[in-house]
Amino acid sequence: MGYLSSTLLSFSALATTAFAIPDPICSGACTGSIRDPAVLRRNDGTWMRFSTEGNLRIGTAPSIKGPWTTNKGEDGAMLPGGSKIHLDDDQRLWAPNVFYKNGLFHAHYSVSTIGSQNSAIGVATSVTGEPGNWTDHGSIGLPGDKRWNRIDANFFQECADCKPYLNFGSGWEHLFQTTLTPDLLKWSGEEPVHIARNKTLPHGSQTYPSINEGAFQWWVPNVNGHKYYYMFFSSGACCRTPKEGLSPPGEEYKIMVCRSEKVSGPFFDKKGRNCLTENGGSLVLGSHGDVFAPGGQGLAHDPDVNRVALYYHYVNKADGTYKDYRFGFNWIDFSSGWPEVVE
Ligand SMILES: *[C@@H]1O[C@H](CO)[C@@H](O)[C@H](O)[C@H]1NC(C)=O
Ligand SMILES: *[C@@H]1O[C@H](CO)[C@@H](O)[C@H](O)[C@H]1NC(C)=O
């Protein structure tokens, strides 16, 4: 081993052990319950941010870094007054997943009540993505099943004419994948494929297995000669406060990933564990410093800097309430074959 390579080796060993996990990046409107964000850059360069609270609140910024601006009233909502889907008087809308295709923003969103399988995935479209410009198309028509919950939709399509996939799922048996009709407004009728599940009971008082939810699929065409599909998801307890009893360290919400060379799996983690049958999943970002329970994540490519952002919500331990979900992101790098938070 030459001088240069041994220097590089010790540098990278240092990098993995000694560098602190970077803080979330965000400026402007980064607090005030921005949960389950979806972020993308519009063709004119404006960054758009969609999130759960406030009937799918919309924010905008000149850069993914901010400064973000948003209107907290109904005039900042994607669907002021709610969805045309009616399941329950106490239903809520959450977890918008937004992408741009065929000249339209498409948002798949969840309608549910906490902890119930009485749920639906709805879809809305818009030309501009701005508040007041959305048309709600209602439910995609995915049928219910005792294995899955119809929430946390994530659209994935590798090329313009490729199959339009929809990942979804949460409690019960966790993550599934199906497909949409070509207009992306309805379920195709294809039987969902089971993608990932965690059957492990957490230590502590919880009597049901740790939940995998909030799937977000991403692909990289060439990583060291391989084409990889990455399934990011959130795992653990999403939203417990000190009053309800925080989950034991490591069992709170965190961002995990599994990888496959095929779009529908099987997916494996870094240790080679199958993510469906062996409770697999590798940590991408967990709690660190004042950042607690990061999750509800997604990824976006920033063409201005040619980097990929991993964005998410988290709570700041220092504020003590564990209720104010904040928005932030970090740059990630796939060159090792696995996503690493680098800055
Ligand atoms: C959205 O904005 C576009 C462009 O200004 C306009 O043509 C369209 O009618 C608007 N749609 C709705 C539903 O407001
Ligand atoms: C599976 O659940 C256990 C228990 O909560 C947890 O410690 C582990 O991190 C989870 N694994 C994944 C991949 O989410």
Tab-separated table of C-alpha atoms and ligand atoms in Angstrom:
chain	number	residue	atom	x	y	z
A	1	MET	CA	0.000	0.000	0.000
A	2	GLY	CA	1.463	3.353	-1.073
A	3	TYR	CA	1.604	6.483	0.991
A	4	LEU	CA	-1.354	8.070	-0.771
A	5	SER	CA	-3.728	5.146	-0.372
A	6	SER	CA	-2.878	4.652	3.281
A	7	THR	CA	-3.500	8.357	3.855
A	8	LEU	CA	-6.847	8.074	2.118
A	9	LEU	CA	-7.680	5.000	4.114
A	10	SER	CA	-7.000	6.662	7.439
A	11	PHE	CA	-8.896	9.741	6.294
A	12	SER	CA	-11.986	7.703	5.438
A	13	ALA	CA	-11.730	5.750	8.696
A	14	LEU	CA	-11.714	9.095	10.455
A	15	ALA	CA	-14.648	10.271	8.385
A	16	THR	CA	-16.860	7.426	9.511
A	17	THR	CA	-15.929	7.572	13.170
A	18	ALA	CA	-15.037	11.119	14.117
A	19	PHE	CA	-17.321	13.429	12.131
A	20	ALA	CA	-20.521	14.469	13.827
A	21	ILE	CA	-23.794	13.896	11.994
A	22	PRO	CA	-24.607	17.215	10.318
A	23	ASP	CA	-27.490	19.366	11.522
A	24	PRO	CA	-30.648	19.790	9.412
A	25	ILE	CA	-30.337	22.548	6.802
A	26	CYS	CA	-33.257	25.007	6.485
A	27	SER	CA	-33.983	28.733	6.672
A	28	GLY	CA	-37.223	30.722	6.826
A	29	ALA	CA	-40.419	28.811	7.650
A	30	CYS	CA	-38.846	25.600	9.022
A	31	THR	CA	-40.992	25.156	12.149
A	32	GLY	CA	-44.721	25.130	12.901
A	33	SER	CA	-45.603	21.489	12.290
A	34	ILE	CA	-44.211	20.708	8.870
A	35	ARG	CA	-44.793	17.017	8.905
A	36	ASP	CA	-44.292	14.336	6.206
A	37	PRO	CA	-42.815	16.834	3.732
A	38	ALA	CA	-42.694	16.390	-0.031
A	39	VAL	CA	-40.291	18.711	-1.832
A	40	LEU	CA	-39.542	19.328	-5.470
A	41	ARG	CA	-38.190	22.028	-7.741
A	42	ARG	CA	-40.596	23.525	-10.245
A	43	ASN	CA	-39.400	24.118	-13.828
A	44	ASP	CA	-39.065	27.859	-13.158
A	45	GLY	CA	-36.616	27.123	-10.325
A	46	THR	CA	-39.040	27.697	-7.415
A	47	TRP	CA	-38.878	24.994	-4.757
A	48	MET	CA	-42.262	23.733	-3.600
A	49	ARG	CA	-42.900	22.056	-0.243
A	50	PHE	CA	-46.050	20.157	0.684
A	51	SER	CA	-46.779	18.781	4.164
A	52	THR	CA	-49.461	17.223	6.342
A	53	GLU	CA	-50.824	19.869	8.704
A	54	GLY	CA	-53.403	22.399	7.487
A	55	ASN	CA	-55.019	20.256	4.770
A	56	LEU	CA	-51.656	19.727	3.060
A	57	ARG	CA	-49.920	23.057	3.531
A	58	ILE	CA	-47.846	24.452	0.671
A	59	GLY	CA	-44.602	26.424	1.024
A	60	THR	CA	-42.219	27.888	-1.532
A	61	ALA	CA	-38.552	28.923	-1.564
A	62	PRO	CA	-35.929	30.074	-4.070
A	63	SER	CA	-33.630	27.211	-2.994
A	64	ILE	CA	-34.160	23.963	-1.099
A	65	LYS	CA	-32.157	25.655	1.672
A	66	GLY	CA	-34.792	28.395	1.890
A	67	PRO	CA	-35.789	30.920	2.891
A	68	TRP	CA	-39.137	29.059	2.941
A	69	THR	CA	-42.380	30.972	3.099
A	70	THR	CA	-45.790	29.496	3.780
A	71	ASN	CA	-49.264	30.598	4.719
A	72	LYS	CA	-50.681	28.731	7.706
A	73	GLY	CA	-54.337	29.470	6.940
A	74	GLU	CA	-56.628	27.555	4.608
A	75	ASP	CA	-55.361	29.751	1.793
A	76	GLY	CA	-52.008	27.959	2.185
A	77	ALA	CA	-53.649	24.535	1.794
A	78	MET	CA	-53.553	22.193	-1.181
A	79	LEU	CA	-57.123	21.116	-0.390
A	80	PRO	CA	-58.817	23.894	1.601
A	81	GLY	CA	-61.877	22.380	3.241
A	82	GLY	CA	-60.470	18.859	2.831
A	83	SER	CA	-60.754	15.997	0.385
A	84	LYS	CA	-63.876	14.883	-1.468
A	85	ILE	CA	-63.261	11.474	0.137
A	86	HIS	CA	-65.368	11.119	3.275
A	87	LEU	CA	-64.535	8.255	5.638
A	88	ASP	CA	-65.109	9.734	9.078
A	89	ASP	CA	-66.053	13.107	10.561
A	90	ASP	CA	-62.717	13.148	12.397
A	91	GLN	CA	-60.614	12.180	9.396
A	92	ARG	CA	-57.393	13.967	8.587
A	93	LEU	CA	-55.336	14.377	5.441
A	94	TRP	CA	-51.673	13.564	5.608
A	95	ALA	CA	-48.414	12.606	3.909
A	96	PRO	CA	-48.679	14.169	0.445
A	97	ASN	CA	-46.340	12.668	-2.161
A	98	VAL	CA	-45.878	15.072	-5.049
A	99	PHE	CA	-44.283	14.710	-8.491
A	100	TYR	CA	-44.514	16.510	-11.812
A	101	LYS	CA	-45.525	14.631	-14.961
A	102	ASN	CA	-47.278	15.447	-18.237
A	103	GLY	CA	-47.458	19.150	-17.361
A	104	LEU	CA	-49.122	18.565	-14.005
A	105	PHE	CA	-48.210	18.294	-10.362
A	106	HIS	CA	-49.715	15.103	-8.973
A	107	ALA	CA	-50.221	14.652	-5.250
A	108	HIS	CA	-51.181	11.318	-3.741
A	109	TYR	CA	-52.327	11.875	-0.154
A	110	SER	CA	-53.768	9.836	2.723
A	111	VAL	CA	-57.174	10.175	4.352
A	112	SER	CA	-57.473	8.417	7.706
A	113	THR	CA	-57.835	8.660	11.444
A	114	ILE	CA	-54.884	7.735	13.695
A	115	GLY	CA	-54.440	3.989	14.147
A	116	SER	CA	-57.314	2.938	11.882
A	117	GLN	CA	-57.516	0.890	8.704
A	118	ASN	CA	-60.466	2.999	7.582
A	119	SER	CA	-58.189	4.869	5.182
A	120	ALA	CA	-57.899	5.856	1.549
A	121	ILE	CA	-55.324	7.186	-0.861
A	122	GLY	CA	-56.561	10.185	-2.808
A	123	VAL	CA	-55.034	12.134	-5.676
A	124	ALA	CA	-55.103	15.786	-6.707
A	125	THR	CA	-53.482	17.577	-9.665
A	126	SER	CA	-52.398	21.132	-10.422
A	127	VAL	CA	-50.756	23.124	-13.198
A	128	THR	CA	-48.785	25.468	-10.919
A	129	GLY	CA	-48.650	23.557	-7.612
A	130	GLU	CA	-49.713	26.765	-5.819
A	131	PRO	CA	-52.545	26.996	-3.282
A	132	GLY	CA	-55.888	27.540	-5.034
A	133	ASN	CA	-54.773	25.730	-8.167
A	134	TRP	CA	-55.537	22.109	-7.210
A	135	THR	CA	-58.204	19.776	-8.562
A	136	ASP	CA	-59.119	16.886	-6.275
A	137	HIS	CA	-59.859	13.603	-8.063
A	138	GLY	CA	-60.755	11.673	-4.887
A	139	SER	CA	-59.848	8.077	-4.139
A	140	ILE	CA	-57.577	5.997	-6.387
A	141	GLY	CA	-59.775	3.013	-5.551
A	142	LEU	CA	-57.219	0.747	-3.910
A	143	PRO	CA	-59.204	-1.873	-1.985
A	144	GLY	CA	-58.666	-2.477	1.726
A	145	ASP	CA	-57.071	-5.619	3.122
A	146	LYS	CA	-56.337	-6.829	6.633
A	147	ARG	CA	-52.604	-6.840	5.790
A	148	TRP	CA	-52.258	-3.172	4.821
A	149	ASN	CA	-53.262	0.374	5.600
A	150	ARG	CA	-53.983	2.637	2.625
A	151	ILE	CA	-51.757	5.520	3.680
A	152	ASP	CA	-48.293	6.970	2.927
A	153	ALA	CA	-48.373	6.693	-0.863
A	154	ASN	CA	-45.170	7.089	-2.871
A	155	PHE	CA	-45.083	7.228	-6.657
A	156	PHE	CA	-42.088	5.745	-8.472
A	157	GLN	CA	-41.400	5.682	-12.195
A	158	GLU	CA	-38.027	5.072	-13.737
A	159	CYS	CA	-38.674	6.607	-17.162
A	160	ALA	CA	-41.535	8.420	-18.911
A	161	ASP	CA	-43.004	5.211	-20.375
A	162	CYS	CA	-42.032	2.846	-17.561
A	163	LYS	CA	-44.550	1.217	-15.284
A	164	PRO	CA	-46.013	3.688	-12.758
A	165	TYR	CA	-45.490	2.140	-9.322
A	166	LEU	CA	-47.152	3.185	-6.101
A	167	ASN	CA	-45.597	2.174	-2.781
A	168	PHE	CA	-47.773	2.484	0.289
A	169	GLY	CA	-48.438	1.121	3.757
A	170	SER	CA	-47.805	1.492	7.445
A	171	GLY	CA	-49.175	-0.479	10.421
A	172	TRP	CA	-50.337	-4.085	10.155
A	173	GLU	CA	-47.931	-5.632	7.603
A	174	HIS	CA	-46.095	-2.455	6.574
A	175	LEU	CA	-44.858	-1.721	3.041
A	176	PHE	CA	-46.477	-2.810	-0.229
A	177	GLN	CA	-46.119	-1.879	-3.884
A	178	THR	CA	-48.725	-1.781	-6.635
A	179	THR	CA	-49.201	0.143	-9.904
A	180	LEU	CA	-51.432	2.944	-11.209
A	181	THR	CA	-53.391	3.458	-14.411
A	182	PRO	CA	-51.478	5.440	-17.108
A	183	ASP	CA	-53.236	8.713	-16.094
A	184	LEU	CA	-51.932	8.069	-12.531
A	185	LEU	CA	-55.362	8.767	-11.044
A	186	LYS	CA	-56.503	5.211	-10.273
A	187	TRP	CA	-55.265	1.879	-8.987
A	188	SER	CA	-54.384	-0.394	-11.944
A	189	GLY	CA	-55.980	-3.497	-10.439
A	190	GLU	CA	-52.586	-5.210	-9.981
A	191	GLU	CA	-52.321	-7.158	-6.726
A	192	PRO	CA	-49.963	-5.371	-4.297
A	193	VAL	CA	-46.546	-6.978	-3.739
A	194	HIS	CA	-45.220	-7.158	-0.178
A	195	ILE	CA	-41.975	-5.136	0.071
A	196	ALA	CA	-40.886	-4.820	3.701
A	197	ARG	CA	-42.022	-5.755	7.168
A	198	ASN	CA	-40.572	-5.655	10.674
A	199	LYS	CA	-41.979	-8.227	13.079
A	200	THR	CA	-39.653	-7.348	15.939
A	201	LEU	CA	-41.306	-6.272	19.178
A	202	PRO	CA	-39.519	-3.228	20.552
A	203	HIS	CA	-38.243	-3.384	24.113
A	204	GLY	CA	-40.443	-1.361	26.426
A	205	SER	CA	-44.198	-1.550	26.815
A	206	GLN	CA	-45.328	-1.574	23.183
A	207	THR	CA	-47.327	-4.705	22.386
A	208	TYR	CA	-47.161	-4.559	18.583
A	209	PRO	CA	-44.102	-4.692	16.303
A	210	SER	CA	-42.210	-1.593	15.307
A	211	ILE	CA	-43.883	0.026	12.270
A	212	ASN	CA	-42.240	0.524	8.869
A	213	GLU	CA	-44.031	3.300	6.976
A	214	GLY	CA	-43.562	6.327	4.738
A	215	ALA	CA	-41.866	4.490	1.865
A	216	PHE	CA	-39.879	6.560	-0.616
A	217	GLN	CA	-38.242	4.811	-3.559
A	218	TRP	CA	-35.219	6.151	-5.419
A	219	TRP	CA	-32.943	4.627	-8.031
A	220	VAL	CA	-29.376	5.201	-9.082
A	221	PRO	CA	-28.533	3.932	-12.575
A	222	ASN	CA	-24.887	3.142	-11.936
A	223	VAL	CA	-23.246	2.696	-8.554
A	224	ASN	CA	-19.954	0.874	-9.041
A	225	GLY	CA	-21.420	-0.956	-12.031
A	226	HIS	CA	-24.768	-1.794	-10.396
A	227	LYS	CA	-28.201	-0.354	-10.905
A	228	TYR	CA	-29.814	-0.051	-7.506
A	229	TYR	CA	-33.296	0.672	-6.244
A	230	TYR	CA	-33.391	2.075	-2.728
A	231	MET	CA	-36.459	1.839	-0.537
A	232	PHE	CA	-36.263	4.480	2.169
A	233	PHE	CA	-38.800	4.287	4.975
A	234	SER	CA	-39.464	5.525	8.494
A	235	SER	CA	-39.359	2.998	11.288
A	236	GLY	CA	-40.447	3.085	14.917
A	237	ALA	CA	-42.725	5.312	16.978
A	238	CYS	CA	-43.532	8.430	14.978
A	239	CYS	CA	-44.887	10.858	17.500
A	240	ARG	CA	-44.701	10.126	21.183
A	241	THR	CA	-44.247	13.007	23.591
A	242	PRO	CA	-42.665	12.869	27.089
A	243	LYS	CA	-46.219	13.014	28.507
A	244	GLU	CA	-47.151	9.811	26.675
A	245	GLY	CA	-43.740	8.313	27.520
A	246	LEU	CA	-40.977	8.541	24.952
A	247	SER	CA	-39.894	5.333	23.258
A	248	PRO	CA	-36.626	3.805	24.473
A	249	PRO	CA	-33.607	5.240	22.591
A	250	GLY	CA	-33.367	3.717	19.123
A	251	GLU	CA	-37.074	2.819	19.031
A	252	GLU	CA	-38.242	6.330	18.160
A	253	TYR	CA	-38.791	7.336	14.522
A	254	LYS	CA	-35.738	7.001	12.273
A	255	ILE	CA	-34.918	6.860	8.595
A	256	MET	CA	-33.996	3.429	7.250
A	257	VAL	CA	-33.126	2.031	3.833
A	258	CYS	CA	-33.186	-1.265	1.965
A	259	ARG	CA	-31.698	-1.942	-1.470
A	260	SER	CA	-32.489	-4.147	-4.463
A	261	GLU	CA	-31.329	-4.619	-8.050
A	262	LYS	CA	-34.993	-4.996	-9.016
A	263	VAL	CA	-37.744	-2.419	-8.729
A	264	SER	CA	-40.063	-4.689	-6.707
A	265	GLY	CA	-37.373	-6.387	-4.639
A	266	PRO	CA	-36.442	-8.505	-2.846
A	267	PHE	CA	-34.828	-5.719	-0.824
A	268	PHE	CA	-31.894	-6.297	1.509
A	269	ASP	CA	-30.077	-4.211	4.099
A	270	LYS	CA	-26.338	-3.568	4.547
A	271	LYS	CA	-25.950	-6.732	6.577
A	272	GLY	CA	-27.629	-8.784	3.848
A	273	ARG	CA	-30.851	-9.294	5.783
A	274	ASN	CA	-34.015	-9.608	3.716
A	275	CYS	CA	-36.250	-6.611	4.485
A	276	LEU	CA	-39.441	-8.615	4.160
A	277	THR	CA	-38.610	-11.897	5.857
A	278	GLU	CA	-35.678	-11.033	8.165
A	279	ASN	CA	-36.722	-7.661	9.640
A	280	GLY	CA	-34.007	-5.971	7.566
A	281	GLY	CA	-33.280	-2.262	7.225
A	282	SER	CA	-30.182	-0.099	7.700
A	283	LEU	CA	-30.124	3.220	9.505
A	284	VAL	CA	-29.635	6.330	7.356
A	285	LEU	CA	-30.476	8.998	9.933
A	286	GLY	CA	-31.605	8.642	13.536
A	287	SER	CA	-31.781	10.969	16.533
A	288	HIS	CA	-28.593	12.942	17.215
A	289	GLY	CA	-27.863	16.018	19.327
A	290	ASP	CA	-31.095	18.006	19.601
A	291	VAL	CA	-32.551	16.301	16.512
A	292	PHE	CA	-35.121	13.767	17.680
A	293	ALA	CA	-37.060	11.161	15.681
A	294	PRO	CA	-36.338	12.201	12.076
A	295	GLY	CA	-38.715	10.636	9.532
A	296	GLY	CA	-41.435	11.268	6.973
A	297	GLN	CA	-38.557	11.591	4.519
A	298	GLY	CA	-38.164	11.991	0.791
A	299	LEU	CA	-35.399	12.679	-1.707
A	300	ALA	CA	-34.934	15.393	-4.303
A	301	HIS	CA	-32.233	16.049	-6.872
A	302	ASP	CA	-31.073	19.662	-6.915
A	303	PRO	CA	-29.935	20.376	-10.482
A	304	ASP	CA	-28.248	23.633	-9.449
A	305	VAL	CA	-25.633	21.781	-7.426
A	306	ASN	CA	-26.146	18.280	-8.891
A	307	ARG	CA	-26.615	16.755	-5.450
A	308	VAL	CA	-29.335	14.678	-3.834
A	309	ALA	CA	-31.110	15.976	-0.736
A	310	LEU	CA	-32.650	13.745	1.920
A	311	TYR	CA	-35.382	15.863	3.484
A	312	TYR	CA	-37.431	14.972	6.536
A	313	HIS	CA	-39.256	16.213	9.598
A	314	TYR	CA	-37.930	15.988	13.154
A	315	VAL	CA	-38.574	17.487	16.533
A	316	ASN	CA	-36.050	19.618	18.357
A	317	LYS	CA	-35.400	18.169	21.800
A	318	ALA	CA	-34.493	21.600	23.113
A	319	ASP	CA	-38.039	22.931	22.675
A	320	GLY	CA	-39.290	20.326	25.172
A	321	THR	CA	-42.778	19.767	23.699
A	322	TYR	CA	-41.785	17.133	21.094
A	323	LYS	CA	-44.779	18.398	19.135
A	324	ASP	CA	-43.416	21.031	16.787
A	325	TYR	CA	-42.349	19.142	13.695
A	326	ARG	CA	-39.591	20.951	11.863
A	327	PHE	CA	-38.369	20.654	8.314
A	328	GLY	CA	-34.761	20.071	7.360
A	329	PHE	CA	-32.557	18.267	4.886
A	330	ASN	CA	-29.047	16.984	4.404
A	331	TRP	CA	-27.084	16.151	1.295
A	332	ILE	CA	-26.568	12.451	0.746
A	333	ASP	CA	-24.114	10.477	-1.319
A	334	PHE	CA	-24.561	7.019	-2.853
A	335	SER	CA	-20.999	6.374	-4.038
A	336	SER	CA	-20.349	3.628	-1.467
A	337	GLY	CA	-23.441	1.787	-2.708
A	338	TRP	CA	-25.419	2.910	0.361
A	339	PRO	CA	-26.812	6.382	1.035
A	340	GLU	CA	-24.648	8.328	3.485
A	341	VAL	CA	-25.567	11.684	4.987
A	342	VAL	CA	-22.567	13.861	4.122
A	343	GLU	CA	-23.426	17.473	4.946
B	1	LIG	C1	-54.256	26.692	-12.437
B	1	LIG	O1	-53.450	27.666	-13.052
B	1	LIG	C2	-53.425	27.541	-14.491
B	1	LIG	C3	-52.375	28.507	-15.019
B	1	LIG	O2	-52.539	29.781	-14.478
B	1	LIG	C4	-54.825	27.791	-15.050
B	1	LIG	O3	-54.819	27.631	-16.425
B	1	LIG	C5	-55.783	26.771	-14.423
B	1	LIG	O4	-57.100	27.032	-14.826
B	1	LIG	C6	-55.707	26.820	-12.899
B	1	LIG	N1	-56.499	25.709	-12.371
B	1	LIG	C7	-57.214	25.794	-11.259
B	1	LIG	C8	-57.967	24.573	-10.858
B	1	LIG	O5	-57.260	26.797	-10.602
B	2	LIG	C1	-37.409	-3.400	13.741
B	2	LIG	O1	-37.967	-3.264	15.022
B	2	LIG	C2	-37.033	-3.244	16.100
B	2	LIG	C3	-37.839	-3.160	17.366
B	2	LIG	O2	-38.538	-1.970	17.432
B	2	LIG	C4	-36.110	-2.062	15.930
B	2	LIG	O3	-35.154	-2.049	16.977
B	2	LIG	C5	-35.417	-2.164	14.578
B	2	LIG	O4	-34.612	-1.013	14.365
B	2	LIG	C6	-36.446	-2.261	13.467
B	2	LIG	N1	-35.803	-2.498	12.203
B	2	LIG	C7	-36.108	-1.812	11.109
B	2	LIG	C8	-35.411	-2.213	9.882
B	2	LIG	O5	-36.906	-0.900	11.093
